[in-house]
Short mmCIF file of C-alpha atoms and ligand atoms in Angstrom, two decimals:
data_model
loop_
_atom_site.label_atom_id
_atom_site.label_comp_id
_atom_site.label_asym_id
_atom_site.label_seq_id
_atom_site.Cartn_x
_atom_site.Cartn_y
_atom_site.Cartn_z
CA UNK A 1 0.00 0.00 0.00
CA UNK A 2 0.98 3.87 -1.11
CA UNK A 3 0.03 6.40 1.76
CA UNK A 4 -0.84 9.41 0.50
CA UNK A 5 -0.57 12.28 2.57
CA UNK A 6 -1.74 16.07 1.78
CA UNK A 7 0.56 18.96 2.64
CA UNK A 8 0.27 22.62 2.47
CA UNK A 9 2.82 23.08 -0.01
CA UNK A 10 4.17 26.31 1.44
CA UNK A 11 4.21 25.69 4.74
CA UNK A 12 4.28 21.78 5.26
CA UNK A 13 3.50 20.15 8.52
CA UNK A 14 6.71 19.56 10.56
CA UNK A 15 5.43 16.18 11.51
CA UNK A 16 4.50 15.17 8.33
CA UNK A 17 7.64 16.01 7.15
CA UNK A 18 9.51 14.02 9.74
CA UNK A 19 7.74 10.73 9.63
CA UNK A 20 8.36 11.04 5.23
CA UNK A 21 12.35 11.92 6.62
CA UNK A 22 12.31 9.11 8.49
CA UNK A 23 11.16 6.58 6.18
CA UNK A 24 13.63 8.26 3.30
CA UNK A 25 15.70 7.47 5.86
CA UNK A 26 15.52 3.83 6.54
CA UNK A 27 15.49 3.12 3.05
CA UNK A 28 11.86 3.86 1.68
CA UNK A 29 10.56 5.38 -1.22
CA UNK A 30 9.13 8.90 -0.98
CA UNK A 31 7.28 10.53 -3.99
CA UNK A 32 7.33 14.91 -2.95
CA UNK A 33 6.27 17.99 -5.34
CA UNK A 34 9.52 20.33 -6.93
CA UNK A 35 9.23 22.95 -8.81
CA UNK A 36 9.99 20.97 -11.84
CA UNK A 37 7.97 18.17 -11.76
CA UNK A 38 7.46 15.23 -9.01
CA UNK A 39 10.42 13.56 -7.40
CA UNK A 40 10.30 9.78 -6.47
CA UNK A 41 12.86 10.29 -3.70
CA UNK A 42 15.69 7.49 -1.49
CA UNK A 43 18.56 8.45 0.46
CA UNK A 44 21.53 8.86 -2.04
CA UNK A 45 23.91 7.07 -0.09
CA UNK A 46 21.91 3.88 0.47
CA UNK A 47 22.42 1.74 -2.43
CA UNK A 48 19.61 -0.65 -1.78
CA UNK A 49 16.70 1.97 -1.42
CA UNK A 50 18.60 3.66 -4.41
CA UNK A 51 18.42 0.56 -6.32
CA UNK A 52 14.48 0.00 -6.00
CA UNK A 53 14.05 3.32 -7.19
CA UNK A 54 15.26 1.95 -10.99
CA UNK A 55 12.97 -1.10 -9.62
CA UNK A 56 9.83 1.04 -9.19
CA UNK A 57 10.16 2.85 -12.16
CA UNK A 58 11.21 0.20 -14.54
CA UNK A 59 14.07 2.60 -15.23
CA UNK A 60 17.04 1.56 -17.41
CA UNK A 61 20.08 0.89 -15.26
CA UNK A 62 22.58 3.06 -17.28
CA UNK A 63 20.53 6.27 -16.74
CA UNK A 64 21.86 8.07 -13.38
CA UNK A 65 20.37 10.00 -10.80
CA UNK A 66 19.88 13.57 -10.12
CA UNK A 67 20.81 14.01 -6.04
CA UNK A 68 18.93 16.88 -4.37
CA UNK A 69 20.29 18.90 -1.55
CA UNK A 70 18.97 21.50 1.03
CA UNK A 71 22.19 23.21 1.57
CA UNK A 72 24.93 24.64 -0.28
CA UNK A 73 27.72 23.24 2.09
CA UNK A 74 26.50 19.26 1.31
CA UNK A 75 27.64 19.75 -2.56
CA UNK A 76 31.21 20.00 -1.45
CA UNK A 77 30.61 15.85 -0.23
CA UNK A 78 29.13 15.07 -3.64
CA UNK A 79 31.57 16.43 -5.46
CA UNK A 80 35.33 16.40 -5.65
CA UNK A 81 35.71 19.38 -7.55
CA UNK A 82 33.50 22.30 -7.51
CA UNK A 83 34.85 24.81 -10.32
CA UNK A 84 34.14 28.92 -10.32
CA UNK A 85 31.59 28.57 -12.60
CA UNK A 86 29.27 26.46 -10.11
CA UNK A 87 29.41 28.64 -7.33
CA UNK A 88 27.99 31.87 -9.57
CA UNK A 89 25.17 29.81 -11.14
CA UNK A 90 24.01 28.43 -7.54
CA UNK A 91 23.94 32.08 -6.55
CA UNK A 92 21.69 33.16 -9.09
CA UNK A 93 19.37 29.72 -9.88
CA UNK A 94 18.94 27.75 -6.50
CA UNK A 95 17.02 26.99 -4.97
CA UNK A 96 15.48 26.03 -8.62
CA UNK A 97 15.40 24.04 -11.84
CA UNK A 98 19.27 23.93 -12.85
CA UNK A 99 21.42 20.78 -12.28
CA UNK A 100 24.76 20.61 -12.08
CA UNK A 101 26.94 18.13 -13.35
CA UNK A 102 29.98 18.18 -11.31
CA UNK A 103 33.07 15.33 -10.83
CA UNK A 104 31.63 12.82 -8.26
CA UNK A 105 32.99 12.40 -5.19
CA UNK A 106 33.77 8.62 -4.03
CA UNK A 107 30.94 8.36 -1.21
CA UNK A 108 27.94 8.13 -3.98
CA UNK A 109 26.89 4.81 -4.51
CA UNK A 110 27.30 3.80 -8.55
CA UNK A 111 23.70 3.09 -8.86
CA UNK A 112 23.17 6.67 -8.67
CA UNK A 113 25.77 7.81 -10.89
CA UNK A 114 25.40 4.60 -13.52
CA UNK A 115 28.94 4.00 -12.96
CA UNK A 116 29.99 7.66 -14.32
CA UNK A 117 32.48 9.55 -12.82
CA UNK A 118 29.93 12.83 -12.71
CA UNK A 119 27.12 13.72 -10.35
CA UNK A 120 24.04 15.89 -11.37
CA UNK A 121 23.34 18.02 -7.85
CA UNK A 122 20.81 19.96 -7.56
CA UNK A 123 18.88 22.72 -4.64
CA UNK A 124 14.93 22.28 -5.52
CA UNK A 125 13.07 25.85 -4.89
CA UNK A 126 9.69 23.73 -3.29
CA UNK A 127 9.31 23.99 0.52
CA UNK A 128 8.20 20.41 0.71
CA UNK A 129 11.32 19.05 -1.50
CA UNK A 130 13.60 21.37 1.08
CA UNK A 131 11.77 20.44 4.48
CA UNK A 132 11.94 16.55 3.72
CA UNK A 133 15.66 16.72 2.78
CA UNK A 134 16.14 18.16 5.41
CA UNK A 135 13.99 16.13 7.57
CA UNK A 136 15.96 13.31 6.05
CA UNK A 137 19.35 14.18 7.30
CA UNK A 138 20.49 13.00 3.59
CA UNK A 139 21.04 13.92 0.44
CA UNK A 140 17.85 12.81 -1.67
CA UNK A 141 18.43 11.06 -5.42
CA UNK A 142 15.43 11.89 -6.96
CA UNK A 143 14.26 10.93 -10.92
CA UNK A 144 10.80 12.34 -12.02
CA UNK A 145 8.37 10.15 -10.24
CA UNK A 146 6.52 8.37 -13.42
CA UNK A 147 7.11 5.02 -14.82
CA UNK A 148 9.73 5.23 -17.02
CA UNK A 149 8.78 6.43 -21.07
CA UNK A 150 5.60 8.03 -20.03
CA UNK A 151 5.19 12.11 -19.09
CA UNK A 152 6.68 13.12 -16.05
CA UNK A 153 3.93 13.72 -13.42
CA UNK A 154 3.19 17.43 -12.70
CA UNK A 155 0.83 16.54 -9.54
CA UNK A 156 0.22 13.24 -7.14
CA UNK A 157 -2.55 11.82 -9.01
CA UNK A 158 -0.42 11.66 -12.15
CA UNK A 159 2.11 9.68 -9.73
CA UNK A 160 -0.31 7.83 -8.02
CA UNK A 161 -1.47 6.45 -11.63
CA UNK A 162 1.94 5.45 -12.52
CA UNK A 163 3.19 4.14 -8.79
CA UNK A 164 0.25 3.72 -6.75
CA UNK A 165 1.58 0.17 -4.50
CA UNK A 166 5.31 0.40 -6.01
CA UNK A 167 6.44 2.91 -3.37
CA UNK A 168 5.68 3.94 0.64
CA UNK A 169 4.57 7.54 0.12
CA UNK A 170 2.93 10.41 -2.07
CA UNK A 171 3.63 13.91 -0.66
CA UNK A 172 0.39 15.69 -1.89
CA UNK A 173 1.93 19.51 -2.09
CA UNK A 174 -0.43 20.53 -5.25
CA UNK A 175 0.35 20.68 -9.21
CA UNK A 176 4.43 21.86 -9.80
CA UNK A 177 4.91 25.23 -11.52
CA UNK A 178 7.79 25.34 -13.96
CA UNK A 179 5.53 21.72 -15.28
CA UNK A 180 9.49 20.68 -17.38
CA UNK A 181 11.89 18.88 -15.70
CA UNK A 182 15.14 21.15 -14.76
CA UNK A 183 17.75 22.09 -16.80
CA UNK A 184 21.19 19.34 -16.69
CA UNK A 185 24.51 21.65 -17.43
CA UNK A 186 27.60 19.50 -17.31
CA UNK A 187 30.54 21.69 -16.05
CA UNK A 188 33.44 18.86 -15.98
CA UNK A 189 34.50 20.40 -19.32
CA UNK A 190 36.17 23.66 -20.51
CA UNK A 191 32.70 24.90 -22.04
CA UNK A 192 29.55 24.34 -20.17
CA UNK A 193 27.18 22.17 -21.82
CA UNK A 194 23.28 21.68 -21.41
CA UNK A 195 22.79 17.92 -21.76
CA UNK A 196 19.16 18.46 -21.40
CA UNK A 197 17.14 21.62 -21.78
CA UNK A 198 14.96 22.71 -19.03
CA UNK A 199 13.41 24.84 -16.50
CA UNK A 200 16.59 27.55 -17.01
CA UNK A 201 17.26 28.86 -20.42
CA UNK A 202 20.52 28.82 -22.49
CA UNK A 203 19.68 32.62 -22.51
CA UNK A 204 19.63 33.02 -19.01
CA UNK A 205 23.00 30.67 -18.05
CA UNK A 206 24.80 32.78 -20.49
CA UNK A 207 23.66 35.99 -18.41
CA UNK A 208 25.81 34.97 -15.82
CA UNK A 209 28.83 32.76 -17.28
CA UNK A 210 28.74 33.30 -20.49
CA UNK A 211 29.34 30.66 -23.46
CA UNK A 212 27.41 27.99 -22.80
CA UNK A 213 26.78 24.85 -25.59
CA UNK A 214 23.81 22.68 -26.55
CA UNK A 215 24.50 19.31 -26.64
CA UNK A 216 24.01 18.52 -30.36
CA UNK A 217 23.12 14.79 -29.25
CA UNK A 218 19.92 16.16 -27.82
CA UNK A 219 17.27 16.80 -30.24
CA UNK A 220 16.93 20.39 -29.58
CA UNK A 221 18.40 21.27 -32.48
CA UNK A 222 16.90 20.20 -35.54
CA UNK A 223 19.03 17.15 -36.61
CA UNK A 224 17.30 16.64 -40.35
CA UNK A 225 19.51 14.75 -42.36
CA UNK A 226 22.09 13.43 -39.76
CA UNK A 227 23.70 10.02 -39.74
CA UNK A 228 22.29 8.99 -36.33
CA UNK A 229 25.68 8.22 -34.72
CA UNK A 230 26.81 11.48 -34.89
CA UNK A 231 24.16 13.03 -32.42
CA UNK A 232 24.88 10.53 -29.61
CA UNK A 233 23.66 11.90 -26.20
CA UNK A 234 26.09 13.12 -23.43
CA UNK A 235 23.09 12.74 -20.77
CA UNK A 236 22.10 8.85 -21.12
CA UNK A 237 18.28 10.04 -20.41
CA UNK A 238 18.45 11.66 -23.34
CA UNK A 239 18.27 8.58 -25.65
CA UNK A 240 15.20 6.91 -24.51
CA UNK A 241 11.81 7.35 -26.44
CA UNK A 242 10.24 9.21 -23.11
CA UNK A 243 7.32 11.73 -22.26
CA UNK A 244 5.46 9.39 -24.29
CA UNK A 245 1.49 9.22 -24.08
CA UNK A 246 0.03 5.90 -25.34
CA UNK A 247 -1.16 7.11 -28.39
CA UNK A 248 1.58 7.58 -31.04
CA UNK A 249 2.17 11.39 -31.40
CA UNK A 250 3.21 13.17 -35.04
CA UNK A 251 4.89 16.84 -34.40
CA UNK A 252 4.34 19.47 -37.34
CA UNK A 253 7.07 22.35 -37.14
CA UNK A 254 6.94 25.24 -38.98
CA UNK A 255 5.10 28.44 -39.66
CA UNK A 256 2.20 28.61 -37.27
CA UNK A 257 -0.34 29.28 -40.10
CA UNK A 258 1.23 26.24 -42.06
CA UNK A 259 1.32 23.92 -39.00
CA UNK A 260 -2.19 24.29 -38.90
CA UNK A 261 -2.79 24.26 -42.26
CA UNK A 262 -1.34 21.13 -42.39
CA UNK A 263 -2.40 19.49 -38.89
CA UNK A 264 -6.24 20.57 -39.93
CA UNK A 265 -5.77 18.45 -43.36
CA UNK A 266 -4.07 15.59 -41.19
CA UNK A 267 -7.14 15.68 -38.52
CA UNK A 268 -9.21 15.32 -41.58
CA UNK A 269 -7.38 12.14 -42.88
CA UNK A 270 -7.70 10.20 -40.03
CA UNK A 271 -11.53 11.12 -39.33
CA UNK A 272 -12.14 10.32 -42.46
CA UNK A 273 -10.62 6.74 -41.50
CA UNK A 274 -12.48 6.38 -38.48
CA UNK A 275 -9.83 7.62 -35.89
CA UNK A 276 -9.80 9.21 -32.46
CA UNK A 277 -7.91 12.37 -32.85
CA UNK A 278 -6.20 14.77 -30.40
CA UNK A 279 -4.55 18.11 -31.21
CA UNK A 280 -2.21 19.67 -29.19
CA UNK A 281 -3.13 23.72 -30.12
CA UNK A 282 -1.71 26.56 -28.79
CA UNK A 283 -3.68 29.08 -27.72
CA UNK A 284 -2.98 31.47 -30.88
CA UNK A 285 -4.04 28.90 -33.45
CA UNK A 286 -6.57 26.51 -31.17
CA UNK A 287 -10.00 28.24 -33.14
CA UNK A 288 -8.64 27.01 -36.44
CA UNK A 289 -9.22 23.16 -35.19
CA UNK A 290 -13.42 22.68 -35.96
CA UNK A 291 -13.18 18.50 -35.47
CA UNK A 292 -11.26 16.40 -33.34
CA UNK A 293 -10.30 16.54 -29.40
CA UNK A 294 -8.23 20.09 -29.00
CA UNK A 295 -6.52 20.44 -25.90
CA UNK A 296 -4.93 24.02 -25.40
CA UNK A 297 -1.34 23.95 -24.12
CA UNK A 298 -0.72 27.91 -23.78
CA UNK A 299 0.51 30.66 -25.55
CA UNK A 300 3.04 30.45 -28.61
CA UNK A 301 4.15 34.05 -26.83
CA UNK A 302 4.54 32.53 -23.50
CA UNK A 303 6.39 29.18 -23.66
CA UNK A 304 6.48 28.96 -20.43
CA UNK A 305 2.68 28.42 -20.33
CA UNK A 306 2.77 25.42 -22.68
CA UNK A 307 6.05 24.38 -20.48
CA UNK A 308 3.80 23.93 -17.31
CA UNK A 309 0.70 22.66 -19.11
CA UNK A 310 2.54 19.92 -21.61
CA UNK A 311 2.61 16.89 -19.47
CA UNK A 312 -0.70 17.01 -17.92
CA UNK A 313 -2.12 17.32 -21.57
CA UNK A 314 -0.17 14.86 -22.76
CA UNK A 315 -1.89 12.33 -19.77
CA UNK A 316 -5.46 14.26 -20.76
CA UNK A 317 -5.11 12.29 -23.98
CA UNK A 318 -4.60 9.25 -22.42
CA UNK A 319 -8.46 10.03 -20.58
CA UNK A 320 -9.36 10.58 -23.88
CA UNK A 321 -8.57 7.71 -25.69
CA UNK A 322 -7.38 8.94 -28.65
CA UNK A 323 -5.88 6.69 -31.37
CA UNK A 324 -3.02 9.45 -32.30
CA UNK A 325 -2.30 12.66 -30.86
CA UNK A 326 -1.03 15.90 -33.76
CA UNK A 327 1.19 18.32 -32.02
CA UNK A 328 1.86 21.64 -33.05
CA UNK A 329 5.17 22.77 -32.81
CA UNK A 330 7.03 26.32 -31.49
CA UNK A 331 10.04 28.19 -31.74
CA UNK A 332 12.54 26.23 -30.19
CA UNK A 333 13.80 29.64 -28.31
CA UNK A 334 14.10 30.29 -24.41
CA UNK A 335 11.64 28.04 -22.55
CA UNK A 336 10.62 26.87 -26.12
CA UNK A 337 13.48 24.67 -26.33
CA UNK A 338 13.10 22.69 -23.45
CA UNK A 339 9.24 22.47 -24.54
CA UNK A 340 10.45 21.50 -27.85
CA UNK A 341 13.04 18.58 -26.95
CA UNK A 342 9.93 17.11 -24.55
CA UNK A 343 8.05 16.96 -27.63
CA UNK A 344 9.83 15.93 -30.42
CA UNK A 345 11.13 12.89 -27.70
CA UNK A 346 7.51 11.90 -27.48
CA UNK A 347 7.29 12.04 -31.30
CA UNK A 348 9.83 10.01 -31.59
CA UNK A 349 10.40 10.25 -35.26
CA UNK A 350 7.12 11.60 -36.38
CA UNK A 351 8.18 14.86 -36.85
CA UNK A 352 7.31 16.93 -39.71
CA UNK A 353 8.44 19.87 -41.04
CA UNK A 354 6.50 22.57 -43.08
O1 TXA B 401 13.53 18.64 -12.51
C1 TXA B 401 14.15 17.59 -12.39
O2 TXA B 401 15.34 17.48 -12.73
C2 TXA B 401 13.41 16.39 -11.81
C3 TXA B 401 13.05 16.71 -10.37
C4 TXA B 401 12.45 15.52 -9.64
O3 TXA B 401 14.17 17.21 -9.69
N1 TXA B 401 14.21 15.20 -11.90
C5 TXA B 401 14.42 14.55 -13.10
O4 TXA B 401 15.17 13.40 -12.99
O5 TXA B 401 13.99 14.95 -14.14
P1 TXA B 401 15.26 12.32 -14.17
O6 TXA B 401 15.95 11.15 -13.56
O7 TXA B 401 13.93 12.08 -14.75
O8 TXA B 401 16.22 12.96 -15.22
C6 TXA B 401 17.58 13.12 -14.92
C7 TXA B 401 18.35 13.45 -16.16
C8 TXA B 401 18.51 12.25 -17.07
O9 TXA B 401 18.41 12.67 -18.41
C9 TXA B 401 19.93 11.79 -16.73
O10 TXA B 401 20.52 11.08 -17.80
C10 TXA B 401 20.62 13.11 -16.46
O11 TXA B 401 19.66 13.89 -15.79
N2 TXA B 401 21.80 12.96 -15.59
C11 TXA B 401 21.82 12.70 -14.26
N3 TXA B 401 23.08 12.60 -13.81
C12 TXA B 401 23.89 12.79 -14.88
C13 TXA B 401 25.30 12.78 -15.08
N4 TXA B 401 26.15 12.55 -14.08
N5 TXA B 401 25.77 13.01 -16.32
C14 TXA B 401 24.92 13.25 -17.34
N6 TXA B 401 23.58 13.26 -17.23
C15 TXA B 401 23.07 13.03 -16.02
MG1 MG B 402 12.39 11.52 -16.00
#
């Protein structure tokens, strides 16, 4: 059996907190809001409650762990080497939705790492994430708390569908904000690199440490006619089909008026055939869509909107039962990246361009 316990996510009860520390503690599995998205939490230095995370989740064992801290000082255990560079983006980003790949230090268990020599650290900006690591005493590894290959969960009941009996707790602190998982910047080379786009833009990194790379292995960056070796991930995660809804997605980029041009004439196809179709709309184009099940994202002129509404509409298809889902895509700029690589990964290759 899951408990599930409700908590005022800005001011969580201190016993609450300390019966969810306690069980992190002895090696259970606690599921908490973030900013980001929801954590399925275990102490990062047990190896055992560490490994039934990957159990829970059905997660491959090469893909490592993110480890979440409550204090500046516990990154200096984590790590062996913390360069310049770290120190000015914690000051301006956490608590919040960067990670930091840093050289591990010897004390983390492999499972978390997947036998890498790096560690991805980082401070969430939730007061439930903060009060139960701290209530745990330990530093927390934490993936998204879904089954592994479907959409991150963005409140409890989306975990509770994927994990419900697989785990000892869901922390019930309300629906995360930001809605995309954090941003992963590997500093263990001479240029920073972003190994997965996320919650903090390229634009906004630069700000404050200027140059900063895209990992081309990530499909951020439109990769049309590439030999697929060439664009091998740096961040293992990034290589699984993932943020996938059941029904097969296709992704039309382009021209807004095109896109829907051309996702309007696609609906149309597969009506005509007898299908259950979804359409994934922003808010600028949703009126052109007549037929078919539209569910708004947010605005093309806001990314961040779509950002914090993409998972949960990618599940609302799910309670749909569509048979496929057409996406429109948007500028792959700012928060519009990270909103981008989420969908063209749950496209898998059904991606058009127009
Ligand atoms: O916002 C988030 O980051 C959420 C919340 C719960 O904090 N967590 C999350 O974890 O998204 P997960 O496990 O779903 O994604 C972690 C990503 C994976 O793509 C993984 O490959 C990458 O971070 N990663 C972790 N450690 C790494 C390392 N040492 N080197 C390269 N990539 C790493
Ligand atoms: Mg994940």
């Amino acid at each position: 059996r899951t408990a599930y316990w409700r908590v005022d996510p800005a001011r969580p009860d201190p016993g609450i907190m300390a019966r969810a520390g306690l069980i992190l503690r002895q090696g259970g599995l606690v599921a908490f809001p973030t900013e980001t998205v929801y954590g399925l939490g275990a102490n990062a230095l047990d190896a055992l409650a560490v490994a039934r995370i990957f159990e829970a989740k059905g997660r491959p064992q090469d893909n490592p762990l993110i480890v979440h801290v409550a204090d500046r000082e516990t990154v200096g255990r984590l790590a062996c080497r913390v360069p310049a560079s770290a120190g000015k983006l914690m000051d301006a980003f956490w608590p919040g939705p960067l990670t930091l790949v840093l050289p591990a230090a010897d004390t983390i268990p492999r499972q978390v790492t997947a036998g890498l020599d790096s560690v991805g650290i980082r401070m969430p900006a939730h007061p439930v994430a903060l009060a139960l690591i701290a209530a745990a005493g330990v530093p927390v590894a934490a993936p998204s708390a879904n089954l592994s290959g479907r959409p991150s969960p963005t409140t409890a009941e989306h975990v509770l569908q994927d994990l419900n009996g697989r785990i000892e707790v869901i922390l019930d602190g309300g629906p995360a904000g930001v809605g995309l998982e954090s941003t992963v910047l590997d500093l263990t080379g001479d240029v920073p690199v972003i190994l997965r786009p996320g919650g903090i833009t390229r634009e906004e990194l630069e700000k404050v440490i200027g140059e900063v790379r895209v990992d081309p292995g990530i499909d951020g960056v439109p990769d049309r006619g590439s030999p697929a070796g060439e664009f091998r991930p740096r961040s293992p995660g990034m290589k699984y089909r993932h943020y996938a809804p059941r029904a097969p997605l296709v992704l039309v980029e382009g021209e807004p008026e095109r896109v829907a041009a051309r996702l309007k004439g696609l609906a149309e196809s597969y009506l005509s055939r007898g299908w259950r179709v979804g359409i994934l709309a922003t808010a600028e184009t949703a009126g052109e869509y007549k037929e078919g099940q539209v569910v708004v994202a947010g605005w093309r002129k806001d990314p961040a909107t779509i950002a914090s509404r993409l998972f949960g509409a990618l599940r609302r298809f799910d309670e749909l039962g569509v048979d496929i889902i057409l996406a429109e895509g948007i500028e792959p700029r700012g928060m519009g990246l990270a909103v981008m690589n989420r969908l063209r990964r749950a496209a898998d290759n059904r991606i058009e361009r127009v």
